[in-house]
Amino acid sequence: MKIKEINNSVILEDVKCFDPFLTLDCGQTFRFKKTSENSIHGVAGNKVLDLTVENGKFIFHNTTSEDFNSFWFPYFDFGRDYENIIASFDDKYLKKACEQYYGIRIVKQDMWEALCSFIISQNNNIPRIKGIIERLCENFGEKISGNDYAFPTPEKIAGLTEKDLSVLRAGFRNKYILDAAEKTASKKINPEIIENADIEEARRALMEIKGVGPKVAECVLLYGAGRVDAFPVDVWVKRICAELYPDGLPECMKGVRGIAQQYLFHWRRNIDQ
DNA sequence: AGCCAGGGTCTGC
DNA sequence: GCAGACCATGGC
């Protein structure tokens, strides 16, 4: 990958396995919109992304190379060799999913943002999840510029009541959001443990939060802690397991089950029935 | 109109 | 330990 900084933009060339449209719209993250045939706009944390793809080059507008290196490079997991991982998949369904949705990467989100987002995701559909998160940021996040708002801090949310959160129209999830914010702001959830401790211990710690069960915990581990072996099982992945892998997951997924899961999830969700 | 959604909790066996 | 009711809301 070549990185150049020109006119307050960062331009990437020779990037392998990166489709930002797929990556940012495959159920990992909920704050990005395709704004034209070749550009995308959104916010992660408190950083605005304005990305255009031209002739295989990726242009990060209004971005310094320092911002790119410290934020977007880890965010898009550019330090990981997806080509090599995909090449190691010798399962026919997984190969098909990777071929059809080539360029999906696992994004590394802020842990609190992932936690809050996936609490909101429970028993919910993606269009509505996006709406709730948009209202969350507009009502309680700091304005960055234009219509872009930062994801609200856990401290800010922890100081609110369920009634305050009713503007979100998130229903029963409001109390879960508050508990997650309180446990994050008070450091009762220790990021060090979630990222580095034995994964079973990290799971248990996350599930002490009200409204966090196995699925949400797994999503936080995968998208908010960089644990690429975490394996979130929602209704779609459940279908995949029942229909394609009744005797268990193939060996080639070992260690990177979360990455495999992302391709399979998006593939299965885009097939009727 | 009714089923479903990137689920989890609580209760009752 | 496991099934089943229930949870708010709105997309389709």
Tab-separated table of N, CA and C in Angstrom, chain A residues 32-186:
chain	number	residue	atom	x	y	z
A	32	PHE	N	-22.579	4.990	8.105
A	32	PHE	CA	-22.036	5.430	6.819
A	32	PHE	C	-23.083	5.364	5.721
A	33	LYS	N	-22.977	6.332	4.802
A	33	LYS	CA	-23.906	6.391	3.688
A	33	LYS	C	-23.144	6.540	2.387
A	34	LYS	N	-23.584	5.800	1.408
A	34	LYS	CA	-23.056	5.982	0.060
A	34	LYS	C	-23.645	7.280	-0.470
A	35	THR	N	-22.783	8.224	-0.867
A	35	THR	CA	-23.292	9.534	-1.279
A	35	THR	C	-23.283	9.705	-2.796
A	36	SER	N	-22.575	8.822	-3.482
A	36	SER	CA	-22.631	8.794	-4.940
A	36	SER	C	-22.101	7.430	-5.379
A	37	GLU	N	-21.984	7.271	-6.662
A	37	GLU	CA	-21.537	5.986	-7.195
A	37	GLU	C	-20.181	5.575	-6.623
A	38	ASN	N	-19.339	6.573	-6.347
A	38	ASN	CA	-17.979	6.237	-5.913
A	38	ASN	C	-17.530	6.943	-4.632
A	39	SER	N	-18.493	7.429	-3.856
A	39	SER	CA	-18.067	8.063	-2.601
A	39	SER	C	-18.981	7.707	-1.441
A	40	ILE	N	-18.416	7.864	-0.271
A	40	ILE	CA	-19.092	7.437	0.948
A	40	ILE	C	-18.758	8.433	2.054
A	41	HIS	N	-19.726	8.633	2.927
A	41	HIS	CA	-19.574	9.627	3.987
A	41	HIS	C	-20.100	9.068	5.298
A	42	GLY	N	-19.446	9.431	6.397
A	42	GLY	CA	-19.936	8.990	7.698
A	42	GLY	C	-18.973	9.354	8.806
A	43	VAL	N	-19.303	8.898	9.999
A	43	VAL	CA	-18.506	9.223	11.177
A	43	VAL	C	-18.187	7.952	11.940
A	44	ALA	N	-16.941	7.855	12.407
A	44	ALA	CA	-16.564	6.810	13.356
A	44	ALA	C	-15.920	7.516	14.541
A	45	GLY	N	-16.386	7.217	15.727
A	45	GLY	CA	-15.874	7.938	16.895
A	45	GLY	C	-16.154	9.421	16.718
A	46	ASN	N	-15.098	10.222	16.667
A	46	ASN	CA	-15.289	11.652	16.387
A	46	ASN	C	-14.567	12.066	15.115
A	47	LYS	N	-14.351	11.087	14.234
A	47	LYS	CA	-13.677	11.372	12.957
A	47	LYS	C	-14.657	11.255	11.795
A	48	VAL	N	-14.641	12.249	10.944
A	48	VAL	CA	-15.488	12.237	9.753
A	48	VAL	C	-14.734	11.554	8.612
A	49	LEU	N	-15.418	10.651	7.950
A	49	LEU	CA	-14.838	10.019	6.770
A	49	LEU	C	-15.542	10.519	5.521
A	50	ASP	N	-14.738	11.027	4.591
A	50	ASP	CA	-15.232	11.423	3.273
A	50	ASP	C	-14.333	10.727	2.280
A	51	LEU	N	-14.824	9.641	1.732
A	51	LEU	CA	-13.950	8.773	0.943
A	51	LEU	C	-14.459	8.666	-0.489
A	52	THR	N	-13.547	8.826	-1.438
A	52	THR	CA	-13.884	8.657	-2.844
A	52	THR	C	-12.960	7.610	-3.449
A	53	VAL	N	-13.525	6.789	-4.305
A	53	VAL	CA	-12.721	5.791	-5.004
A	53	VAL	C	-12.619	6.175	-6.468
A	54	GLU	N	-11.394	6.329	-6.951
A	54	GLU	CA	-11.175	6.698	-8.358
A	54	GLU	C	-10.045	5.876	-8.936
A	55	ASN	N	-10.346	5.121	-9.981
A	55	ASN	CA	-9.334	4.308	-10.659
A	55	ASN	C	-8.512	3.464	-9.695
A	56	GLY	N	-9.201	2.862	-8.769
A	56	GLY	CA	-8.504	2.000	-7.825
A	56	GLY	C	-7.745	2.746	-6.742
A	57	LYS	N	-7.841	4.079	-6.764
A	57	LYS	CA	-7.227	4.854	-5.683
A	57	LYS	C	-8.291	5.259	-4.681
A	58	PHE	N	-7.881	5.307	-3.431
A	58	PHE	CA	-8.810	5.685	-2.362
A	58	PHE	C	-8.416	7.042	-1.816
A	59	ILE	N	-9.334	7.996	-1.924
A	59	ILE	CA	-9.034	9.359	-1.491
A	59	ILE	C	-9.788	9.672	-0.201
A	60	PHE	N	-9.035	9.858	0.860
A	60	PHE	CA	-9.600	10.254	2.152
A	60	PHE	C	-9.550	11.783	2.225
A	61	HIS	N	-10.688	12.434	1.991
A	61	HIS	CA	-10.715	13.889	1.973
A	61	HIS	C	-10.581	14.472	3.379
A	62	ASN	N	-10.036	15.671	3.454
A	62	ASN	CA	-9.890	16.373	4.742
A	62	ASN	C	-9.249	15.489	5.803
A	63	THR	N	-8.195	14.838	5.396
A	63	THR	CA	-7.521	13.915	6.312
A	63	THR	C	-6.015	14.143	6.236
A	64	THR	N	-5.370	14.239	7.387
A	64	THR	CA	-3.910	14.344	7.392
A	64	THR	C	-3.326	12.942	7.451
A	65	SER	N	-2.080	12.819	7.060
A	65	SER	CA	-1.476	11.489	7.124
A	65	SER	C	-1.365	11.022	8.571
A	66	GLU	N	-1.277	11.984	9.482
A	66	GLU	CA	-1.246	11.601	10.891
A	66	GLU	C	-2.589	10.981	11.320
A	67	ASP	N	-3.697	11.645	10.917
A	67	ASP	CA	-5.025	11.085	11.204
A	67	ASP	C	-5.180	9.716	10.559
A	68	PHE	N	-4.719	9.620	9.332
A	68	PHE	CA	-4.850	8.339	8.644
A	68	PHE	C	-4.092	7.241	9.376
A	69	ASN	N	-2.833	7.542	9.683
A	69	ASN	CA	-2.006	6.511	10.317
A	69	ASN	C	-2.497	6.120	11.709
A	70	SER	N	-2.935	7.114	12.466
A	70	SER	CA	-3.316	6.799	13.848
A	70	SER	C	-4.757	6.309	13.959
A	71	PHE	N	-5.622	6.731	13.039
A	71	PHE	CA	-7.041	6.348	13.175
A	71	PHE	C	-7.537	5.412	12.084
A	72	TRP	N	-7.498	5.878	10.826
A	72	TRP	CA	-8.141	5.077	9.780
A	72	TRP	C	-7.376	3.812	9.432
A	73	PHE	N	-6.060	3.843	9.551
A	73	PHE	CA	-5.288	2.620	9.259
A	73	PHE	C	-5.700	1.475	10.190
A	74	PRO	N	-5.675	1.691	11.497
A	74	PRO	CA	-6.173	0.606	12.362
A	74	PRO	C	-7.672	0.357	12.211
A	75	TYR	N	-8.450	1.416	11.949
A	75	TYR	CA	-9.901	1.245	11.818
A	75	TYR	C	-10.228	0.237	10.722
A	76	PHE	N	-9.567	0.371	9.584
A	76	PHE	CA	-9.828	-0.545	8.472
A	76	PHE	C	-8.962	-1.807	8.520
A	77	ASP	N	-8.259	-1.974	9.628
A	77	ASP	CA	-7.498	-3.205	9.831
A	77	ASP	C	-6.465	-3.436	8.730
A	78	PHE	N	-5.874	-2.324	8.248
A	78	PHE	CA	-4.932	-2.432	7.129
A	78	PHE	C	-3.646	-3.170	7.483
A	79	GLY	N	-3.426	-3.393	8.752
A	79	GLY	CA	-2.235	-4.135	9.143
A	79	GLY	C	-2.368	-5.644	8.953
A	80	ARG	N	-3.553	-6.087	8.563
A	80	ARG	CA	-3.785	-7.523	8.432
A	80	ARG	C	-3.839	-7.926	6.962
A	81	ASP	N	-3.281	-9.080	6.677
A	81	ASP	CA	-3.199	-9.571	5.303
A	81	ASP	C	-4.433	-10.420	4.956
A	82	TYR	N	-5.465	-9.746	4.442
A	82	TYR	CA	-6.708	-10.459	4.120
A	82	TYR	C	-6.553	-11.399	2.920
A	83	GLU	N	-5.663	-11.020	1.984
A	83	GLU	CA	-5.422	-11.895	0.831
A	83	GLU	C	-5.012	-13.287	1.294
A	84	ASN	N	-4.093	-13.260	2.225
A	84	ASN	CA	-3.539	-14.507	2.740
A	84	ASN	C	-4.596	-15.311	3.500
A	85	ILE	N	-5.404	-14.595	4.268
A	85	ILE	CA	-6.453	-15.269	5.042
A	85	ILE	C	-7.478	-15.908	4.107
A	86	ILE	N	-7.910	-15.136	3.099
A	86	ILE	CA	-8.893	-15.658	2.149
A	86	ILE	C	-8.327	-16.856	1.389
A	87	ALA	N	-7.050	-16.768	1.051
A	87	ALA	CA	-6.413	-17.872	0.326
A	87	ALA	C	-6.390	-19.146	1.159
A	88	SER	N	-6.427	-18.996	2.467
A	88	SER	CA	-6.370	-20.172	3.338
A	88	SER	C	-7.741	-20.825	3.522
A	89	PHE	N	-8.801	-20.194	3.005
A	89	PHE	CA	-10.138	-20.772	3.123
A	89	PHE	C	-10.336	-21.831	2.049
A	90	ASP	N	-10.476	-23.066	2.453
A	90	ASP	CA	-10.645	-24.120	1.456
A	90	ASP	C	-12.034	-24.749	1.518
A	91	ASP	N	-12.973	-23.947	1.988
A	91	ASP	CA	-14.360	-24.410	2.062
A	91	ASP	C	-15.142	-23.787	0.913
A	92	LYS	N	-15.972	-24.547	0.222
A	92	LYS	CA	-16.573	-24.041	-1.020
A	92	LYS	C	-17.562	-22.899	-0.800
A	93	TYR	N	-18.309	-22.954	0.276
A	93	TYR	CA	-19.274	-21.867	0.544
A	93	TYR	C	-18.550	-20.588	0.926
A	94	LEU	N	-17.566	-20.743	1.766
A	94	LEU	CA	-16.786	-19.595	2.212
A	94	LEU	C	-16.041	-18.954	1.041
A	95	LYS	N	-15.513	-19.793	0.183
A	95	LYS	CA	-14.819	-19.285	-1.013
A	95	LYS	C	-15.773	-18.465	-1.874
A	96	LYS	N	-16.972	-18.998	-2.044
A	96	LYS	CA	-17.970	-18.314	-2.857
A	96	LYS	C	-18.328	-16.960	-2.249
A	97	ALA	N	-18.527	-16.944	-0.935
A	97	ALA	CA	-18.874	-15.699	-0.241
A	97	ALA	C	-17.747	-14.674	-0.373
A	98	CYS	N	-16.513	-15.137	-0.243
A	98	CYS	CA	-15.357	-14.228	-0.329
A	98	CYS	C	-15.191	-13.688	-1.744
A	99	GLU	N	-15.514	-14.524	-2.715
A	99	GLU	CA	-15.404	-14.109	-4.106
A	99	GLU	C	-16.460	-13.062	-4.434
A	100	GLN	N	-17.683	-13.355	-3.990
A	100	GLN	CA	-18.799	-12.465	-4.311
A	100	GLN	C	-18.708	-11.145	-3.561
A	101	TYR	N	-18.186	-11.202	-2.356
A	101	TYR	CA	-18.108	-9.978	-1.537
A	101	TYR	C	-16.665	-9.649	-1.204
A	102	TYR	N	-15.836	-9.777	-2.196
A	102	TYR	CA	-14.416	-9.490	-2.045
A	102	TYR	C	-14.201	-8.039	-1.604
A	103	GLY	N	-13.372	-7.851	-0.601
A	103	GLY	CA	-13.069	-6.490	-0.158
A	103	GLY	C	-13.665	-6.120	1.181
A	104	ILE	N	-14.456	-7.038	1.744
A	104	ILE	CA	-14.934	-6.807	3.113
A	104	ILE	C	-13.771	-6.992	4.074
A	105	ARG	N	-13.597	-6.029	4.966
A	105	ARG	CA	-12.629	-6.146	6.049
A	105	ARG	C	-13.367	-5.978	7.372
A	106	ILE	N	-12.762	-6.446	8.435
A	106	ILE	CA	-13.352	-6.241	9.763
A	106	ILE	C	-12.882	-4.886	10.281
A	107	VAL	N	-13.845	-4.015	10.627
A	107	VAL	CA	-13.440	-2.707	11.141
A	107	VAL	C	-13.184	-2.780	12.647
A	108	LYS	N	-12.214	-1.994	13.066
A	108	LYS	CA	-11.878	-1.932	14.496
A	108	LYS	C	-12.457	-0.640	15.049
A	109	GLN	N	-13.619	-0.792	15.697
A	109	GLN	CA	-14.304	0.377	16.212
A	109	GLN	C	-13.912	0.655	17.655
A	110	ASP	N	-14.242	1.847	18.101
A	110	ASP	CA	-14.107	2.154	19.511
A	110	ASP	C	-14.969	1.161	20.298
A	111	MET	N	-14.419	0.655	21.394
A	111	MET	CA	-15.103	-0.409	22.133
A	111	MET	C	-16.485	0.024	22.648
A	112	TRP	N	-16.558	1.203	23.214
A	112	TRP	CA	-17.838	1.703	23.727
A	112	TRP	C	-18.848	1.881	22.596
A	113	GLU	N	-18.385	2.395	21.464
A	113	GLU	CA	-19.283	2.592	20.322
A	113	GLU	C	-19.834	1.258	19.827
A	114	ALA	N	-18.972	0.251	19.770
A	114	ALA	CA	-19.426	-1.076	19.347
A	114	ALA	C	-20.395	-1.663	20.374
A	115	LEU	N	-20.066	-1.517	21.631
A	115	LEU	CA	-20.924	-2.035	22.709
A	115	LEU	C	-22.316	-1.421	22.636
A	116	CYS	N	-22.366	-0.115	22.565
A	116	CYS	CA	-23.637	0.600	22.526
A	116	CYS	C	-24.415	0.261	21.248
A	117	SER	N	-23.721	0.234	20.128
A	117	SER	CA	-24.368	-0.046	18.845
A	117	SER	C	-24.989	-1.440	18.820
A	118	PHE	N	-24.281	-2.412	19.364
A	118	PHE	CA	-24.801	-3.777	19.265
A	118	PHE	C	-25.814	-4.103	20.357
A	119	ILE	N	-25.831	-3.310	21.425
A	119	ILE	CA	-26.964	-3.404	22.356
A	119	ILE	C	-28.221	-2.939	21.621
A	120	ILE	N	-28.075	-1.857	20.875
A	120	ILE	CA	-29.209	-1.328	20.106
A	120	ILE	C	-29.651	-2.320	19.031
A	121	SER	N	-28.705	-3.102	18.552
A	121	SER	CA	-29.015	-4.014	17.435
A	121	SER	C	-29.911	-5.182	17.849
A	122	GLN	N	-30.026	-5.428	19.159
A	122	GLN	CA	-30.690	-6.679	19.539
A	122	GLN	C	-32.175	-6.689	19.179
A	123	ASN	N	-32.589	-7.809	18.606
A	123	ASN	CA	-33.967	-7.979	18.142
A	123	ASN	C	-34.433	-6.779	17.335
A	124	ASN	N	-33.619	-6.377	16.410
A	124	ASN	CA	-33.863	-5.155	15.650
A	124	ASN	C	-33.373	-5.359	14.230
A	125	ASN	N	-33.841	-4.536	13.303
A	125	ASN	CA	-33.348	-4.659	11.931
A	125	ASN	C	-32.417	-3.498	11.568
A	126	ILE	N	-31.561	-3.734	10.590
A	126	ILE	CA	-30.469	-2.798	10.320
A	126	ILE	C	-30.940	-1.380	9.987
A	127	PRO	N	-31.959	-1.190	9.151
A	127	PRO	CA	-32.400	0.193	8.891
A	127	PRO	C	-32.812	0.928	10.171
A	128	ARG	N	-33.476	0.221	11.064
A	128	ARG	CA	-33.911	0.894	12.297
A	128	ARG	C	-32.747	1.114	13.264
A	129	ILE	N	-31.798	0.190	13.280
A	129	ILE	CA	-30.600	0.375	14.108
A	129	ILE	C	-29.907	1.670	13.692
A	130	LYS	N	-29.797	1.862	12.391
A	130	LYS	CA	-29.155	3.086	11.882
A	130	LYS	C	-29.883	4.330	12.360
A	131	GLY	N	-31.204	4.294	12.325
A	131	GLY	CA	-31.997	5.442	12.750
A	131	GLY	C	-31.801	5.760	14.221
A	132	ILE	N	-31.815	4.725	15.054
A	132	ILE	CA	-31.649	4.938	16.497
A	132	ILE	C	-30.267	5.522	16.786
A	133	ILE	N	-29.242	4.992	16.139
A	133	ILE	CA	-27.881	5.480	16.385
A	133	ILE	C	-27.732	6.913	15.878
A	134	GLU	N	-28.382	7.221	14.784
A	134	GLU	CA	-28.344	8.589	14.280
A	134	GLU	C	-28.962	9.555	15.301
A	135	ARG	N	-30.102	9.169	15.858
A	135	ARG	CA	-30.734	10.029	16.879
A	135	ARG	C	-29.879	10.113	18.132
A	136	LEU	N	-29.234	9.022	18.481
A	136	LEU	CA	-28.340	9.019	19.645
A	136	LEU	C	-27.219	10.053	19.475
A	137	CYS	N	-26.620	10.056	18.292
A	137	CYS	CA	-25.495	10.962	18.046
A	137	CYS	C	-25.964	12.407	17.902
A	138	GLU	N	-27.079	12.615	17.218
A	138	GLU	CA	-27.569	13.984	17.029
A	138	GLU	C	-28.002	14.610	18.352
A	139	ASN	N	-28.586	13.788	19.226
A	139	ASN	CA	-29.087	14.331	20.491
A	139	ASN	C	-28.013	14.466	21.560
A	140	PHE	N	-27.053	13.555	21.564
A	140	PHE	CA	-26.137	13.522	22.698
A	140	PHE	C	-24.659	13.581	22.332
A	141	GLY	N	-24.344	13.587	21.041
A	141	GLY	CA	-22.945	13.664	20.633
A	141	GLY	C	-22.526	15.092	20.352
A	142	GLU	N	-21.233	15.342	20.449
A	142	GLU	CA	-20.711	16.675	20.127
A	142	GLU	C	-20.793	16.896	18.620
A	143	LYS	N	-21.188	18.088	18.248
A	143	LYS	CA	-21.210	18.424	16.826
A	143	LYS	C	-19.773	18.563	16.332
A	144	ILE	N	-19.472	17.933	15.228
A	144	ILE	CA	-18.122	18.047	14.668
A	144	ILE	C	-18.120	19.148	13.613
A	145	SER	N	-18.956	18.976	12.589
A	145	SER	CA	-19.096	19.979	11.526
A	145	SER	C	-20.302	19.610	10.693
A	146	GLY	N	-20.905	20.580	10.040
A	146	GLY	CA	-22.074	20.304	9.203
A	146	GLY	C	-23.132	19.535	9.972
A	147	ASN	N	-23.539	18.400	9.415
A	147	ASN	CA	-24.521	17.563	10.101
A	147	ASN	C	-23.869	16.350	10.758
A	148	ASP	N	-22.590	16.445	10.993
A	148	ASP	CA	-21.864	15.311	11.558
A	148	ASP	C	-21.665	15.458	13.061
A	149	TYR	N	-22.043	14.416	13.777
A	149	TYR	CA	-21.917	14.413	15.232
A	149	TYR	C	-21.057	13.241	15.662
A	150	ALA	N	-20.240	13.508	16.694
A	150	ALA	CA	-19.438	12.430	17.262
A	150	ALA	C	-20.340	11.442	17.979
A	151	PHE	N	-19.874	10.225	18.110
A	151	PHE	CA	-20.595	9.266	18.941
A	151	PHE	C	-20.521	9.780	20.378
A	152	PRO	N	-21.632	9.817	21.106
A	152	PRO	CA	-21.595	10.373	22.462
A	152	PRO	C	-20.692	9.558	23.389
A	153	THR	N	-20.060	10.233	24.309
A	153	THR	CA	-19.176	9.528	25.247
A	153	THR	C	-20.011	8.751	26.273
A	154	PRO	N	-19.422	7.720	26.859
A	154	PRO	CA	-20.145	6.984	27.899
A	154	PRO	C	-20.447	7.876	29.108
A	155	GLU	N	-19.562	8.821	29.386
A	155	GLU	CA	-19.790	9.739	30.514
A	155	GLU	C	-21.057	10.547	30.287
A	156	LYS	N	-21.202	11.044	29.066
A	156	LYS	CA	-22.395	11.825	28.737
A	156	LYS	C	-23.671	10.991	28.910
A	157	ILE	N	-23.658	9.776	28.361
A	157	ILE	CA	-24.853	8.931	28.430
A	157	ILE	C	-25.131	8.489	29.863
A	158	ALA	N	-24.068	8.228	30.618
A	158	ALA	CA	-24.233	7.772	32.003
A	158	ALA	C	-24.936	8.817	32.859
A	159	GLY	N	-24.847	10.073	32.452
A	159	GLY	CA	-25.498	11.130	33.214
A	159	GLY	C	-26.961	11.342	32.853
A	160	LEU	N	-27.497	10.498	31.972
A	160	LEU	CA	-28.884	10.661	31.523
A	160	LEU	C	-29.815	9.673	32.216
A	161	THR	N	-31.110	9.848	31.973
A	161	THR	CA	-32.115	8.924	32.506
A	161	THR	C	-32.790	8.199	31.344
A	162	GLU	N	-33.563	7.169	31.677
A	162	GLU	CA	-34.305	6.453	30.641
A	162	GLU	C	-35.228	7.398	29.881
A	163	LYS	N	-35.798	8.321	30.631
A	163	LYS	CA	-36.702	9.290	30.001
A	163	LYS	C	-35.957	10.137	28.976
A	164	ASP	N	-34.733	10.557	29.330
A	164	ASP	CA	-33.916	11.333	28.387
A	164	ASP	C	-33.711	10.559	27.084
A	165	LEU	N	-33.575	9.246	27.220
A	165	LEU	CA	-33.275	8.418	26.045
A	165	LEU	C	-34.513	8.090	25.214
A	166	SER	N	-35.690	8.501	25.679
A	166	SER	CA	-36.908	8.135	24.954
A	166	SER	C	-36.931	8.735	23.540
A	167	VAL	N	-36.162	9.818	23.323
A	167	VAL	CA	-36.096	10.395	21.966
A	167	VAL	C	-35.497	9.407	20.965
A	168	LEU	N	-34.789	8.429	21.466
A	168	LEU	CA	-34.169	7.446	20.564
A	168	LEU	C	-35.197	6.499	19.964
A	169	ARG	N	-36.316	6.307	20.673
A	169	ARG	CA	-37.323	5.298	20.317
A	169	ARG	C	-36.691	3.904	20.225
A	170	ALA	N	-35.849	3.628	21.208
A	170	ALA	CA	-35.157	2.340	21.247
A	170	ALA	C	-35.864	1.338	22.145
A	171	GLY	N	-36.974	1.742	22.746
A	171	GLY	CA	-37.780	0.828	23.544
A	171	GLY	C	-37.052	0.288	24.754
A	172	PHE	N	-37.173	-1.031	24.936
A	172	PHE	CA	-36.616	-1.667	26.145
A	172	PHE	C	-35.105	-1.583	26.236
A	173	ARG	N	-34.455	-1.161	25.161
A	173	ARG	CA	-32.992	-1.117	25.157
A	173	ARG	C	-32.422	0.052	25.937
A	174	ASN	N	-33.268	1.034	26.236
A	174	ASN	CA	-32.770	2.230	26.930
A	174	ASN	C	-32.042	1.899	28.234
A	175	LYS	N	-32.632	1.031	29.031
A	175	LYS	CA	-31.993	0.715	30.320
A	175	LYS	C	-30.670	-0.028	30.112
A	176	TYR	N	-30.600	-0.783	29.033
A	176	TYR	CA	-29.353	-1.492	28.744
A	176	TYR	C	-28.252	-0.503	28.348
A	177	ILE	N	-28.638	0.488	27.538
A	177	ILE	CA	-27.677	1.512	27.120
A	177	ILE	C	-27.117	2.240	28.338
A	178	LEU	N	-28.002	2.566	29.264
A	178	LEU	CA	-27.558	3.273	30.475
A	178	LEU	C	-26.591	2.425	31.292
A	179	ASP	N	-26.912	1.155	31.469
A	179	ASP	CA	-26.031	0.291	32.262
A	179	ASP	C	-24.665	0.143	31.597
A	180	ALA	N	-24.672	0.002	30.278
A	180	ALA	CA	-23.405	-0.115	29.547
A	180	ALA	C	-22.581	1.163	29.691
A	181	ALA	N	-23.251	2.315	29.618
A	181	ALA	CA	-22.555	3.596	29.745
A	181	ALA	C	-21.958	3.747	31.143
A	182	GLU	N	-22.751	3.390	32.155
A	182	GLU	CA	-22.258	3.515	33.534
A	182	GLU	C	-21.058	2.607	33.767
A	183	LYS	N	-21.167	1.365	33.319
A	183	LYS	CA	-20.062	0.420	33.558
A	183	LYS	C	-18.826	0.779	32.744
A	184	THR	N	-19.024	1.448	31.598
A	184	THR	CA	-17.871	1.873	30.806
A	184	THR	C	-17.238	3.117	31.412
A	185	ALA	N	-18.069	4.099	31.746
A	185	ALA	CA	-17.548	5.358	32.290
A	185	ALA	C	-16.837	5.139	33.622
A	186	SER	N	-17.366	4.225	34.419
A	186	SER	CA	-16.773	3.991	35.742
A	186	SER	C	-15.586	3.037	35.688
